Short mmCIF file of C-alpha atoms in Angstrom, two decimals:
data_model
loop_
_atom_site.label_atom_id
_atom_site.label_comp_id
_atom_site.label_asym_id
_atom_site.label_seq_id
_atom_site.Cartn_x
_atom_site.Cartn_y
_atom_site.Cartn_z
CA UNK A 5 106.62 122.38 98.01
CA UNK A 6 109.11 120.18 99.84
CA UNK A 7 109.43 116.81 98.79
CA UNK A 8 110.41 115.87 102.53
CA UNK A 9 109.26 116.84 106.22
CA UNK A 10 112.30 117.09 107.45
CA UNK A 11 115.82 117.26 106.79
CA UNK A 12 118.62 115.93 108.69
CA UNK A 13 122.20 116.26 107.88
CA UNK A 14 124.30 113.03 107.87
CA UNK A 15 124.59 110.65 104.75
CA UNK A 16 122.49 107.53 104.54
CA UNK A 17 120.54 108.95 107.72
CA UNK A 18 116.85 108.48 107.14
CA UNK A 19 114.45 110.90 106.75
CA UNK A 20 110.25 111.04 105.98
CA UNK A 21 108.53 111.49 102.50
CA UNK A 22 105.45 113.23 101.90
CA UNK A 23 103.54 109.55 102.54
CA UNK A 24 105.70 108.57 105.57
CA UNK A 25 108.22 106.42 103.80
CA UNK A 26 111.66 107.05 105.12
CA UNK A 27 114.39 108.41 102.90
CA UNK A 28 117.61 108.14 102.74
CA UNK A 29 120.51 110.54 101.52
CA UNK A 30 122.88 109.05 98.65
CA UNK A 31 125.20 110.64 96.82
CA UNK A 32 125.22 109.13 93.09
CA UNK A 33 128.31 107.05 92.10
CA UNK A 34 127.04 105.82 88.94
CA UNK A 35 127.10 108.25 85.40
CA UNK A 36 123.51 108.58 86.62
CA UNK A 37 120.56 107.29 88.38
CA UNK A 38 116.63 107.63 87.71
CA UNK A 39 114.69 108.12 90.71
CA UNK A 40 111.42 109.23 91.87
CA UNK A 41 110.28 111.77 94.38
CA UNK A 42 106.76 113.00 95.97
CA UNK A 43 105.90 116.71 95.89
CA UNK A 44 102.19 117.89 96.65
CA UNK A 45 99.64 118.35 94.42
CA UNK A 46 99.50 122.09 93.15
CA UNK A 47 95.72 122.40 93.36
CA UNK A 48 94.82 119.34 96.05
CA UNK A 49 96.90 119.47 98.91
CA UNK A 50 96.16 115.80 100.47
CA UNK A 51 97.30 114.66 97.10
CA UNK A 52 101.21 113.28 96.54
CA UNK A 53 102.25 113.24 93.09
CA UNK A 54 105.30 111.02 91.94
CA UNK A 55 107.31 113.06 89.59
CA UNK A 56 110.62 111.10 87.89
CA UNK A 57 114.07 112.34 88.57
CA UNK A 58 117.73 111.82 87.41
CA UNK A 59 120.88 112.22 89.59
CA UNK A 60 124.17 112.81 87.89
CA UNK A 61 127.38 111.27 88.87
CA UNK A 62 128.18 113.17 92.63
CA UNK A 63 125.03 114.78 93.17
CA UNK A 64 123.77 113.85 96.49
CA UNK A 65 119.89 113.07 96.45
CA UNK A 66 117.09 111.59 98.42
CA UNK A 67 115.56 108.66 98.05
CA UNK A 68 112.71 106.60 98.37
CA UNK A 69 113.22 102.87 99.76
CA UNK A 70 112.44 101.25 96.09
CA UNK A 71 115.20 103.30 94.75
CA UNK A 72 117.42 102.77 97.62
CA UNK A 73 117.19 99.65 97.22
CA UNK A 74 118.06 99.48 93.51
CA UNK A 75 120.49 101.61 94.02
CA UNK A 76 122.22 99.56 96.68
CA UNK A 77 122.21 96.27 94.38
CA UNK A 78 123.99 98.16 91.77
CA UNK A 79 126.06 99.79 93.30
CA UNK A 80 125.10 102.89 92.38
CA UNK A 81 125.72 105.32 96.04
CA UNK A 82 128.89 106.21 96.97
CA UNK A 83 129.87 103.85 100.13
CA UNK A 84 130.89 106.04 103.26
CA UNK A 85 134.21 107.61 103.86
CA UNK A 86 134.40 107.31 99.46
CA UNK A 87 134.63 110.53 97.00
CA UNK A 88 134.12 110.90 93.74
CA UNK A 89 137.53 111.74 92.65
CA UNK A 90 138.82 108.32 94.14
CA UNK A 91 135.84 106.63 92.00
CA UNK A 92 137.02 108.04 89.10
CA UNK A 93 140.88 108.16 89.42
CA UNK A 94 140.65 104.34 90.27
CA UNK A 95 142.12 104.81 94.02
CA UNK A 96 138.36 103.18 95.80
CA UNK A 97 138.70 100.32 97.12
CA UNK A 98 135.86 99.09 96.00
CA UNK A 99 134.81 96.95 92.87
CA UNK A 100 133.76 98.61 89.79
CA UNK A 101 129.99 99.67 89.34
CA UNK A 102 127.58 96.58 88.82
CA UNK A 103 124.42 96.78 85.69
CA UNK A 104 121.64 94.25 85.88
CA UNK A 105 119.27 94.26 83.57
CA UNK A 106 116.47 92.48 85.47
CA UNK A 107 116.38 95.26 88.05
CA UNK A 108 117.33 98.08 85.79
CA UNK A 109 114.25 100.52 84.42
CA UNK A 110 113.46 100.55 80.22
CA UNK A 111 115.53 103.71 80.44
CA UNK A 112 118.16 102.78 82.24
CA UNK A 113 118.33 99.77 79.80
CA UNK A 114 118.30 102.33 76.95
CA UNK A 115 121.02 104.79 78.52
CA UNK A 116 123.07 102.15 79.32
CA UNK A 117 123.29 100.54 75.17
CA UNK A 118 123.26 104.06 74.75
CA UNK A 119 126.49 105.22 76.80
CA UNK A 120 128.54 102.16 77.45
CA UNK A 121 128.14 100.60 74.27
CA UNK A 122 128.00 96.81 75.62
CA UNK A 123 129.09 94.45 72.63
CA UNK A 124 126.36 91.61 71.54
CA UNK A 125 127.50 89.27 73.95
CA UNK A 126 127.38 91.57 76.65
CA UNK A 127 124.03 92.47 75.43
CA UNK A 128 122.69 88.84 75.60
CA UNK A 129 124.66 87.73 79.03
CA UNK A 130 123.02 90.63 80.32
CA UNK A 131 119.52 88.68 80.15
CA UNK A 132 121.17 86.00 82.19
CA UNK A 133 118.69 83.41 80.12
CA UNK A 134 115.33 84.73 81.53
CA UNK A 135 113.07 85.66 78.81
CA UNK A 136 111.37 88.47 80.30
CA UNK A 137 114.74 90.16 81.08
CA UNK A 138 115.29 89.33 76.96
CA UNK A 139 112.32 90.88 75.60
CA UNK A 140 112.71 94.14 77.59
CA UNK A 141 116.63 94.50 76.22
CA UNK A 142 115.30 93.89 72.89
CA UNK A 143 113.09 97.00 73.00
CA UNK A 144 115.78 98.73 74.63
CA UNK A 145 118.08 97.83 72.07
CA UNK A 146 115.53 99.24 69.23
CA UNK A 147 115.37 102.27 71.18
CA UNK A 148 118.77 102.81 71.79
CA UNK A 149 120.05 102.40 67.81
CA UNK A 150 117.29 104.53 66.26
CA UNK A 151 115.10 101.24 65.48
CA UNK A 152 118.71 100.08 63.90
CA UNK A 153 119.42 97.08 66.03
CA UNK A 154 122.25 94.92 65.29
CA UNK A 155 121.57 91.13 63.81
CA UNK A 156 123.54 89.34 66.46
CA UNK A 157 121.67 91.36 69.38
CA UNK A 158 118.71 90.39 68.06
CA UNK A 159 119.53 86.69 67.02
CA UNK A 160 120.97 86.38 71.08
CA UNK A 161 118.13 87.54 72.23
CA UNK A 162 115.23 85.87 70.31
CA UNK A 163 116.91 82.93 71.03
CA UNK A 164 116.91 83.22 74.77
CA UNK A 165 113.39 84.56 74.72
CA UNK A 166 112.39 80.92 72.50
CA UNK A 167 114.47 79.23 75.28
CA UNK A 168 112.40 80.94 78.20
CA UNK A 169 108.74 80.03 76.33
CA UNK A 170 109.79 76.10 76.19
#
Protein backbone atom coordinates (compact mmCIF):
# COMPACT_ATOMS: atom_id res chain seq x y z
CA UNK A 1 0.00 0.00 0.00
CA UNK A 2 1.94 3.05 -1.17
CA UNK A 3 0.79 6.24 -0.13
CA UNK A 4 2.28 7.73 -3.51
CA UNK A 5 2.51 6.70 -7.35
CA UNK A 6 5.64 7.60 -7.74
CA UNK A 7 8.71 8.60 -6.18
CA UNK A 8 11.25 10.93 -7.32
CA UNK A 9 14.39 11.79 -5.60
CA UNK A 10 15.16 15.54 -5.10
CA UNK A 11 13.81 17.63 -2.05
CA UNK A 12 10.78 19.83 -2.46
CA UNK A 13 10.30 18.05 -6.01
CA UNK A 14 6.66 17.19 -6.42
CA UNK A 15 5.25 14.07 -6.63
CA UNK A 16 1.31 12.46 -6.97
CA UNK A 17 -0.96 11.19 -4.05
CA UNK A 18 -3.29 8.46 -4.23
CA UNK A 19 -6.13 11.30 -5.42
CA UNK A 20 -3.76 13.18 -7.80
CA UNK A 21 -2.68 15.92 -5.48
CA UNK A 22 0.97 16.61 -5.85
CA UNK A 23 3.35 16.11 -2.97
CA UNK A 24 6.13 17.45 -1.98
CA UNK A 25 9.28 16.10 0.00
CA UNK A 26 10.19 18.10 3.35
CA UNK A 27 12.38 17.26 5.76
CA UNK A 28 10.93 18.41 9.33
CA UNK A 29 12.75 21.34 11.05
CA UNK A 30 10.39 21.83 13.76
CA UNK A 31 10.41 19.31 17.23
CA UNK A 32 7.58 17.86 15.13
CA UNK A 33 4.91 18.18 12.64
CA UNK A 34 1.31 16.47 12.26
CA UNK A 35 0.48 15.58 8.88
CA UNK A 36 -1.80 13.50 6.92
CA UNK A 37 -1.31 10.92 4.25
CA UNK A 38 -3.65 8.68 1.82
CA UNK A 39 -3.16 4.91 1.75
CA UNK A 40 -5.91 2.59 0.07
CA UNK A 41 -8.61 1.13 1.57
CA UNK A 42 -7.75 -2.52 2.83
CA UNK A 43 -11.00 -4.09 1.65
CA UNK A 44 -12.21 -1.33 -1.24
CA UNK A 45 -9.57 -0.53 -3.46
CA UNK A 46 -11.13 2.77 -5.22
CA UNK A 47 -11.34 3.97 -1.70
CA UNK A 48 -8.43 6.56 -0.16
CA UNK A 49 -8.37 6.70 3.44
CA UNK A 50 -6.68 9.74 5.30
CA UNK A 51 -4.74 8.34 8.13
CA UNK A 52 -2.86 11.18 10.59
CA UNK A 53 0.86 11.26 10.86
CA UNK A 54 3.69 12.91 12.92
CA UNK A 55 7.23 13.77 11.64
CA UNK A 56 9.98 14.22 14.16
CA UNK A 57 12.58 16.83 14.01
CA UNK A 58 14.90 15.60 10.62
CA UNK A 59 12.76 13.06 9.32
CA UNK A 60 12.12 13.74 5.76
CA UNK A 61 8.34 13.15 4.78
CA UNK A 62 5.79 13.72 2.12
CA UNK A 63 3.28 15.91 2.03
CA UNK A 64 0.08 16.89 0.94
CA UNK A 65 -0.42 20.66 -0.34
CA UNK A 66 -2.61 21.64 2.97
CA UNK A 67 0.26 20.57 5.02
CA UNK A 68 2.80 22.04 2.81
CA UNK A 69 1.40 24.85 3.08
CA UNK A 70 1.20 25.03 6.89
CA UNK A 71 4.27 23.90 7.06
CA UNK A 72 5.78 26.62 4.91
CA UNK A 73 4.05 29.53 7.07
CA UNK A 74 5.66 28.17 10.09
CA UNK A 75 8.49 27.46 9.18
CA UNK A 76 8.47 24.16 9.87
CA UNK A 77 10.80 22.37 6.54
CA UNK A 78 14.20 22.69 6.49
CA UNK A 79 15.05 25.47 3.65
CA UNK A 80 17.52 24.00 0.93
CA UNK A 81 21.21 23.71 1.25
CA UNK A 82 20.18 23.72 5.54
CA UNK A 83 20.90 20.60 8.04
CA UNK A 84 19.76 19.84 11.05
CA UNK A 85 22.86 20.14 13.01
CA UNK A 86 23.19 23.89 11.85
CA UNK A 87 19.38 24.30 13.10
CA UNK A 88 20.22 23.17 16.24
CA UNK A 89 23.82 24.40 16.94
CA UNK A 90 22.49 27.97 15.98
CA UNK A 91 24.92 28.30 12.75
CA UNK A 92 21.40 28.68 10.03
CA UNK A 93 21.03 31.57 8.78
CA UNK A 94 17.76 31.67 9.11
CA UNK A 95 15.29 33.08 11.81
CA UNK A 96 14.14 30.93 14.55
CA UNK A 97 11.00 28.63 14.02
CA UNK A 98 7.61 30.66 13.84
CA UNK A 99 4.05 29.16 16.04
CA UNK A 100 0.70 30.59 15.09
CA UNK A 101 -2.02 29.60 16.70
CA UNK A 102 -4.69 30.45 14.11
CA UNK A 103 -3.15 28.00 11.64
CA UNK A 104 -1.87 25.52 14.13
CA UNK A 105 -4.14 22.09 14.70
CA UNK A 106 -5.90 21.47 18.54
CA UNK A 107 -2.87 19.23 18.92
CA UNK A 108 -0.37 21.14 17.85
CA UNK A 109 -1.88 23.83 20.20
CA UNK A 110 -1.73 21.21 22.99
CA UNK A 111 1.98 19.96 22.22
CA UNK A 112 3.11 23.19 21.94
CA UNK A 113 1.71 24.47 25.97
CA UNK A 114 2.81 21.13 26.44
CA UNK A 115 6.65 21.30 25.32
CA UNK A 116 7.59 24.92 25.17
CA UNK A 117 5.89 26.00 28.10
CA UNK A 118 4.77 29.61 26.69
CA UNK A 119 4.19 31.97 29.82
CA UNK A 120 0.45 33.61 30.11
CA UNK A 121 1.27 36.37 28.04
CA UNK A 122 2.64 34.38 25.44
CA UNK A 123 -0.38 32.30 25.76
CA UNK A 124 -2.81 35.26 25.19
CA UNK A 125 -0.57 37.22 22.36
CA UNK A 126 -0.71 34.04 20.75
CA UNK A 127 -4.59 34.66 19.96
CA UNK A 128 -3.53 37.88 18.37
CA UNK A 129 -7.19 39.31 19.68
CA UNK A 130 -9.41 37.03 17.47
CA UNK A 131 -11.81 35.18 19.53
CA UNK A 132 -11.99 32.08 17.69
CA UNK A 133 -8.16 31.71 17.86
CA UNK A 134 -8.99 32.37 21.95
CA UNK A 135 -11.46 29.80 22.52
CA UNK A 136 -9.48 27.03 20.76
CA UNK A 137 -6.15 27.93 23.12
CA UNK A 138 -8.39 27.80 25.97
CA UNK A 139 -9.28 24.14 25.35
CA UNK A 140 -5.84 23.56 24.51
CA UNK A 141 -4.71 25.00 27.56
CA UNK A 142 -7.24 22.59 29.66
CA UNK A 143 -5.83 19.84 27.80
CA UNK A 144 -2.42 20.55 28.11
CA UNK A 145 -2.40 21.07 32.28
CA UNK A 146 -4.54 18.02 33.09
CA UNK A 147 -7.86 20.29 33.21
CA UNK A 148 -5.40 22.50 35.66
CA UNK A 149 -5.28 25.71 33.72
CA UNK A 150 -3.67 28.65 35.14
CA UNK A 151 -5.97 31.85 36.32
CA UNK A 152 -4.16 34.40 34.24
CA UNK A 153 -4.41 32.08 30.97
CA UNK A 154 -7.75 31.88 31.46
CA UNK A 155 -8.56 35.55 32.60
CA UNK A 156 -6.35 36.64 29.05
CA UNK A 157 -8.22 34.66 27.22
CA UNK A 158 -11.90 35.10 28.29
CA UNK A 159 -11.24 38.48 27.99
CA UNK A 160 -10.20 38.48 24.37
CA UNK A 161 -12.92 36.02 23.54
CA UNK A 162 -15.65 38.93 25.36
CA UNK A 163 -13.67 41.42 23.18
CA UNK A 164 -14.21 39.33 19.85
CA UNK A 165 -18.30 38.79 20.69
CA UNK A 166 -18.76 42.82 21.02
Amino acid sequence: MSATREKGSRRGEPHVSLSGKELHTVTVAARAFPYRIEEEHPYEPDKILPQDRTAMRGETVEVLPADYARGMRLNAFLKEGETIEQLTSGTSGTTELQFSAADATDTELINWIKDDNPTVQQVVNASEGDGEVAARLLAAEVQATGNDPRKGVIAGLEAVVARSAD
